[in-house]
mmCIF file of C-alpha atoms in Angstrom:
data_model
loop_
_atom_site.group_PDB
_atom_site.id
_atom_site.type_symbol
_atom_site.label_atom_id
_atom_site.label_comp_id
_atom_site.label_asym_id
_atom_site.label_seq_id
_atom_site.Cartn_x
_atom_site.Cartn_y
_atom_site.Cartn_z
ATOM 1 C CA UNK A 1 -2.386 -24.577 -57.209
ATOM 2 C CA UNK A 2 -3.065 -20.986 -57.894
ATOM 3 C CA UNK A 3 -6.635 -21.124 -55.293
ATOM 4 C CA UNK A 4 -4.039 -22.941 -53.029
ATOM 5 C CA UNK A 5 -1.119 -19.979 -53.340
ATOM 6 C CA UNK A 6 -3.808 -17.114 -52.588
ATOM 7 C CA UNK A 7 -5.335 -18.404 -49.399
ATOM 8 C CA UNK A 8 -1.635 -19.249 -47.934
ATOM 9 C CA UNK A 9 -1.046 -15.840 -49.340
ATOM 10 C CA UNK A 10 -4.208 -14.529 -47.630
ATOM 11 C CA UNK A 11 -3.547 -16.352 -44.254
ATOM 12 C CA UNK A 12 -0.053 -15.061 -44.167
ATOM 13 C CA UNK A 13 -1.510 -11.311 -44.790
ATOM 14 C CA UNK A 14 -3.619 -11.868 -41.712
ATOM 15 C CA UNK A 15 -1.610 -12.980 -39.715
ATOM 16 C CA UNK A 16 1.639 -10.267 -40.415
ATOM 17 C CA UNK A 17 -1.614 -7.883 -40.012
ATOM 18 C CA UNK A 18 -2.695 -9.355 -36.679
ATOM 19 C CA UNK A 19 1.076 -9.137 -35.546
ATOM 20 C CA UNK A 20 1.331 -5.516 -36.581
ATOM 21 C CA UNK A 21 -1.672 -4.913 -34.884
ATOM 22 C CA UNK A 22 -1.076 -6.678 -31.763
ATOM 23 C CA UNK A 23 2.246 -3.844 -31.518
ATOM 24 C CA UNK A 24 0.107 -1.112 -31.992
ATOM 25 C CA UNK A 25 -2.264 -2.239 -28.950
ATOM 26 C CA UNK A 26 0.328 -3.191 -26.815
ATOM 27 C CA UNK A 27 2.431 -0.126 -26.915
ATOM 28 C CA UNK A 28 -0.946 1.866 -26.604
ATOM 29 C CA UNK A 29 -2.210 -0.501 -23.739
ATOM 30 C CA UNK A 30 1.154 0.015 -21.873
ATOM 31 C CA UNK A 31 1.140 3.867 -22.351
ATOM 32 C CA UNK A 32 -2.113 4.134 -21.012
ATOM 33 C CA UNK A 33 -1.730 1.791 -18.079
ATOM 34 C CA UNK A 34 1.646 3.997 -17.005
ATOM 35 C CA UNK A 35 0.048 7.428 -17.583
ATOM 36 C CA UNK A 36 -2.864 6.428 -15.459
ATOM 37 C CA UNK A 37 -1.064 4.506 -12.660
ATOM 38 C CA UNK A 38 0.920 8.276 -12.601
ATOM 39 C CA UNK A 39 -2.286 10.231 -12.850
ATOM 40 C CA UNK A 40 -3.822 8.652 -10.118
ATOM 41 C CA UNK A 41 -0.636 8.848 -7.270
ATOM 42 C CA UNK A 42 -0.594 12.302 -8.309
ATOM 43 C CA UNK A 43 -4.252 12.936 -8.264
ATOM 44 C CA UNK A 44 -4.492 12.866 -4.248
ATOM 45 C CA UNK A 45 -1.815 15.532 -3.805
ATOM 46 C CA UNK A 46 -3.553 17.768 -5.956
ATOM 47 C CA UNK A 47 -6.205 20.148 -5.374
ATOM 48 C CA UNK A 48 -6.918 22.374 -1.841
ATOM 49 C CA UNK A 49 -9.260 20.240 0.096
ATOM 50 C CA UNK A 50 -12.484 21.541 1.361
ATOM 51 C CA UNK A 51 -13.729 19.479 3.324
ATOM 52 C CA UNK A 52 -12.890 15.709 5.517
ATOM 53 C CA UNK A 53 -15.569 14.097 7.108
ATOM 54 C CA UNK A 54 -17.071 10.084 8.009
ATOM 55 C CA UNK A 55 -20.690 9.430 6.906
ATOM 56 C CA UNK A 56 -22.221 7.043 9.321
ATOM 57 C CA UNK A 57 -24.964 5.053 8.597
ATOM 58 C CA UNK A 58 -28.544 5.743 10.109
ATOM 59 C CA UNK A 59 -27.071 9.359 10.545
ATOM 60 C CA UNK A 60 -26.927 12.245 8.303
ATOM 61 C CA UNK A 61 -23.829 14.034 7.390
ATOM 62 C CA UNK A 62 -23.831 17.601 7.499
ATOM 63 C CA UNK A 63 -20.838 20.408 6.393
ATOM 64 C CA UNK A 64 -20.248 22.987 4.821
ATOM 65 C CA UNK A 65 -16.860 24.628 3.213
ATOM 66 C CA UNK A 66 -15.549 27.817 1.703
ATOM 67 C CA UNK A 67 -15.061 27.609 -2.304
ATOM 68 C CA UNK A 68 -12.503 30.686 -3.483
ATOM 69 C CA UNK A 69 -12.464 29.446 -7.081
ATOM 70 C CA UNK A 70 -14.641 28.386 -9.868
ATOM 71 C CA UNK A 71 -12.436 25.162 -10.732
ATOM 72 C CA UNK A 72 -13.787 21.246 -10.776
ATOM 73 C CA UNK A 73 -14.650 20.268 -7.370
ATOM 74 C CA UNK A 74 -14.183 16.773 -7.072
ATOM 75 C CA UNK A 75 -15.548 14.301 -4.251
ATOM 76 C CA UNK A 76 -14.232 11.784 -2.916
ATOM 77 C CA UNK A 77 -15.433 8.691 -1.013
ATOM 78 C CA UNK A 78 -13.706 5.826 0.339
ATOM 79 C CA UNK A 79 -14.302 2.595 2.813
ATOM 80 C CA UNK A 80 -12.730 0.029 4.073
ATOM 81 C CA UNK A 81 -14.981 -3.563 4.477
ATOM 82 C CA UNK A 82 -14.768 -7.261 4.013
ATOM 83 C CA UNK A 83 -17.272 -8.028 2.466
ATOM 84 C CA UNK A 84 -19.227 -6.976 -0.475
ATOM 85 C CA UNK A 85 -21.542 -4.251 0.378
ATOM 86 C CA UNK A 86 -23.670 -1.146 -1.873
ATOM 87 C CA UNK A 87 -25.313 1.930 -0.798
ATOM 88 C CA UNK A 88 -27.245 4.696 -2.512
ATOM 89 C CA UNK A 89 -25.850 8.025 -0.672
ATOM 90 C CA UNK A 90 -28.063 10.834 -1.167
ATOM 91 C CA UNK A 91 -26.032 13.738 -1.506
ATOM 92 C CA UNK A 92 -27.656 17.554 -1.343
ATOM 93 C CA UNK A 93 -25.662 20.355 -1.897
ATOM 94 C CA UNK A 94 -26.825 23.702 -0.598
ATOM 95 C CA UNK A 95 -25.306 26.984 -2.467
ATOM 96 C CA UNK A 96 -24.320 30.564 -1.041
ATOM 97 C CA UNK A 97 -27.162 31.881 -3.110
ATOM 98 C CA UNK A 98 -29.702 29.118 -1.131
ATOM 99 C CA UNK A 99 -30.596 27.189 -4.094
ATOM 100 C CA UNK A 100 -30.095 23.281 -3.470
ATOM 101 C CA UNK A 101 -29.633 20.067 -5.816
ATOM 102 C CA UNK A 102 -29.927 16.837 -4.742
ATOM 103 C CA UNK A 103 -28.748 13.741 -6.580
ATOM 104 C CA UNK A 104 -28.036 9.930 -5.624
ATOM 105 C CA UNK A 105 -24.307 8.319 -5.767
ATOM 106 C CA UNK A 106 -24.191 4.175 -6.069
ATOM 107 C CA UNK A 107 -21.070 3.076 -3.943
ATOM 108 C CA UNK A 108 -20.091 -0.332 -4.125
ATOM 109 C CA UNK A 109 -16.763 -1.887 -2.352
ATOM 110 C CA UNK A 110 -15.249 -5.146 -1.828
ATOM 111 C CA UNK A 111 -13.136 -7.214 0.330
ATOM 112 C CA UNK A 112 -10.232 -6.561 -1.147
ATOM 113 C CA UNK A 113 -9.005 -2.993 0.680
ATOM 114 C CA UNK A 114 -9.698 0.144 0.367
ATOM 115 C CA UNK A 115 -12.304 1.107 -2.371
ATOM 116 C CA UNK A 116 -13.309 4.782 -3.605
ATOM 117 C CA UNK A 117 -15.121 6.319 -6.176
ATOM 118 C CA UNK A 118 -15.328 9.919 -6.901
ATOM 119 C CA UNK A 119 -17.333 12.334 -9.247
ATOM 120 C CA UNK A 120 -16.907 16.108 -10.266
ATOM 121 C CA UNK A 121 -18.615 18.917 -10.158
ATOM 122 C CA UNK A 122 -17.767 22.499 -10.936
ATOM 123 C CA UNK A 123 -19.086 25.113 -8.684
ATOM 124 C CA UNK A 124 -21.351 27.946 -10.307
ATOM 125 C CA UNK A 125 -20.651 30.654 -7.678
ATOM 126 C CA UNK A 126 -17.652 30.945 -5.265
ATOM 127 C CA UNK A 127 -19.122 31.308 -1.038
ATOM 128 C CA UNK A 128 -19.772 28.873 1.607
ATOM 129 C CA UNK A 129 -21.565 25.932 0.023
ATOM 130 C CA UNK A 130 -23.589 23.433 2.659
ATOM 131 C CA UNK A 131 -23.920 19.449 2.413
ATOM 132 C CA UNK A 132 -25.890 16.529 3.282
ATOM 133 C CA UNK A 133 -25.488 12.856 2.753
ATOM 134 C CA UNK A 134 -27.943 10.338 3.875
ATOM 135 C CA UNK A 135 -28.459 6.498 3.136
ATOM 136 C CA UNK A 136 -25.124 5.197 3.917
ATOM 137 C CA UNK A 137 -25.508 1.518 4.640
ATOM 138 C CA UNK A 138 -21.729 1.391 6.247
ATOM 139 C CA UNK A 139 -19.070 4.398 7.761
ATOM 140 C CA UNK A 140 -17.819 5.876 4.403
ATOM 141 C CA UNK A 141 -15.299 8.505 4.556
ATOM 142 C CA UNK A 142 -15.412 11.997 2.330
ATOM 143 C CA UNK A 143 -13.082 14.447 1.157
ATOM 144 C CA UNK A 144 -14.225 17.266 -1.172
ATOM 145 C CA UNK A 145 -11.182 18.717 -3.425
ATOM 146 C CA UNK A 146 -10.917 21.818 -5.024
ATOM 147 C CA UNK A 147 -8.845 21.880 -8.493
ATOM 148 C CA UNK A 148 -7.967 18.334 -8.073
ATOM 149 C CA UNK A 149 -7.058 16.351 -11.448
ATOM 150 C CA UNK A 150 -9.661 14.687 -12.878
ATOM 151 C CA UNK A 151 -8.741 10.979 -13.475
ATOM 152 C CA UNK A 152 -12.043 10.102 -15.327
ATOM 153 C CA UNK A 153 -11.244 12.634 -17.960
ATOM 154 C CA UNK A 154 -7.680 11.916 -17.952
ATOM 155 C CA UNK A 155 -7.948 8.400 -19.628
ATOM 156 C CA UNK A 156 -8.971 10.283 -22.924
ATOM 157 C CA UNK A 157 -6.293 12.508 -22.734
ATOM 158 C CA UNK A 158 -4.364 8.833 -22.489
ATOM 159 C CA UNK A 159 -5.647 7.584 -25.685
ATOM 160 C CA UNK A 160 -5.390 10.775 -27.774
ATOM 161 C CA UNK A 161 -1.716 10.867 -26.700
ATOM 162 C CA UNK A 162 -0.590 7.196 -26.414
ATOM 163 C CA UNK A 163 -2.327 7.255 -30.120
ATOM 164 C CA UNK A 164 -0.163 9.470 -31.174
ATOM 165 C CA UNK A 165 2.726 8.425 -29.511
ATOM 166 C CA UNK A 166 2.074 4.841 -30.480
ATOM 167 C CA UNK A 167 1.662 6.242 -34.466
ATOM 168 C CA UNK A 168 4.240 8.177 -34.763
ATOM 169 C CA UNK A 169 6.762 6.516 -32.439
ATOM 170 C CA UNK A 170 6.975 2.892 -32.621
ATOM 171 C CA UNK A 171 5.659 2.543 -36.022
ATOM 172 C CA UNK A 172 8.519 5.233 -36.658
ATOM 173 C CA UNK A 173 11.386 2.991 -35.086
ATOM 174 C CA UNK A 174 9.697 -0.229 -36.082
ATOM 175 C CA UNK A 175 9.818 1.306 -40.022
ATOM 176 C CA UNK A 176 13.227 0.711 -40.744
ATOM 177 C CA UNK A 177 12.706 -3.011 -39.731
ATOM 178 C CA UNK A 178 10.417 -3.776 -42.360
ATOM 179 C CA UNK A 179 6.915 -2.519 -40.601
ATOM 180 C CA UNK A 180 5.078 -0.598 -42.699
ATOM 181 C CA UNK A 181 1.227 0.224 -40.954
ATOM 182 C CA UNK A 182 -1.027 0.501 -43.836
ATOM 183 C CA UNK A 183 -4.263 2.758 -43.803
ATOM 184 C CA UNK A 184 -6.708 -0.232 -43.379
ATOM 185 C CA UNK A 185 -4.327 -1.283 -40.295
ATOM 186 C CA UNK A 186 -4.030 2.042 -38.863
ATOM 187 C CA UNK A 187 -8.233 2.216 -39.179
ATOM 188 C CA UNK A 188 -8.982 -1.333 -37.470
ATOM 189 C CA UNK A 189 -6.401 -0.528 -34.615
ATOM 190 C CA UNK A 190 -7.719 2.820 -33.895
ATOM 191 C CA UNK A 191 -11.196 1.656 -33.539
ATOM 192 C CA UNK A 192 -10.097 -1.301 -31.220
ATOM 193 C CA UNK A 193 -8.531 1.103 -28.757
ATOM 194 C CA UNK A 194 -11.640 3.236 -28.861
ATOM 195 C CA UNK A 195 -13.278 0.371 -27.720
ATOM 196 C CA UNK A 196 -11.048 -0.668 -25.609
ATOM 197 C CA UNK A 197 -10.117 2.192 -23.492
ATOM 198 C CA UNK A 198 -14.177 3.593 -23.766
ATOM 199 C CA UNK A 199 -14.861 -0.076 -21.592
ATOM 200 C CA UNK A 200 -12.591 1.343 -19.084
ATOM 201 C CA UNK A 201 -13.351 4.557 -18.982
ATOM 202 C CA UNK A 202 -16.928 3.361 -18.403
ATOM 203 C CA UNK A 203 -15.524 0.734 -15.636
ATOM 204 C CA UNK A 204 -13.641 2.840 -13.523
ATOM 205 C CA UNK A 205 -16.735 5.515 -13.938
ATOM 206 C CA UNK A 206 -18.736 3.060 -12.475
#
């Protein structure tokens, strides 16, 4: 009887443990899915833009634009197909000072509306920077931003406050109802939203 009593025991301890933790992940999932959803409407009326240009493929795309400002310069490219399609843009930035850097920039879209992708840079010199972007396999369009908020970086800043929120919140309100988050709890569901929010911080970075 007494073997029988400790795994009902047991089983009841995981699952009130799995139920505590399933609160913890779905107020943090839900934080994070409104303060990104926000981030990103906001994101494209940020910043001073640059630059606005098509890249056509078989052709190569050349501009140049004034930076002011040693803030993140973000870039921006978008398209519009129906069917699944990837190019390799080769992108090579010129600087005031004449030095150049060249690096490549995977873009793959869908049929399902508009795609983008974007990465950041931060300019080491302010003056009138040149640009040139070769390899596109279909019209892609490109808009450089200066000072524009970074989404990438802002799902950390998601998880270090939704964490926070989440601990000191709900667990807060949920207290006088009988939750109490132990410290093994609070360890298992901190590393399952690392892992969970570092998978989409490396799928939307991709």
């Amino acid at each position: 009887m007494g073997i029988i009593q400790s795994f009902k025991d047991t089983i009841n301890l995981l699952k009130n443990t799995s139920m505590r933790l399933s609160y913890i992940l779905m107020g943090l999932a839900i934080f994070n899915v409104i303060f990104i959803v926000g981030v990103s409407i906001l994101a494209g009326y940020t910043g001073n833009l640059l630059l606005d240009g098509e890249v056509l493929p078989g052709k190569t795309f050349e501009g140049e634009f004034l930076v002011n400002d040693i803030k993140d310069m973000t870039f921006i490219f978008s398209a519009t197909e129906s069917i699944y399609l990837t190019e390799q843009l080769k992108i090579t930035i010129i600087e005031p000072n004449g030095n150049s850097s060249s690096s490549m920039m995977m873009f793959r879209i869908t049929p399902k509306g508009e795609q983008r992708t974007t990465f950041t840079t931060k300019p080491k010199t302010t003056g009138k920077y040149h640009i040139n972007i070769t390899n596109a396999e279909f019209p892609t369009y490109l808009k450089i931003k200066l000072g524009m908020i970074n989404i990438k970086s802002s799902f950390v800043w998601s998880w270090v406050i939704g964490w926070i929120i989440v601990l000191f919140g709900i667990s807060k309100y949920l207290g006088g109802s009988g939750f109490v988050l132990s410290k093994e709890e609070s360890l298992i569901a901190m590393l399952l939203s690392i892992v969970i929010t570092s998978f989409a911080i490396y799928y939307f970075s991709t």
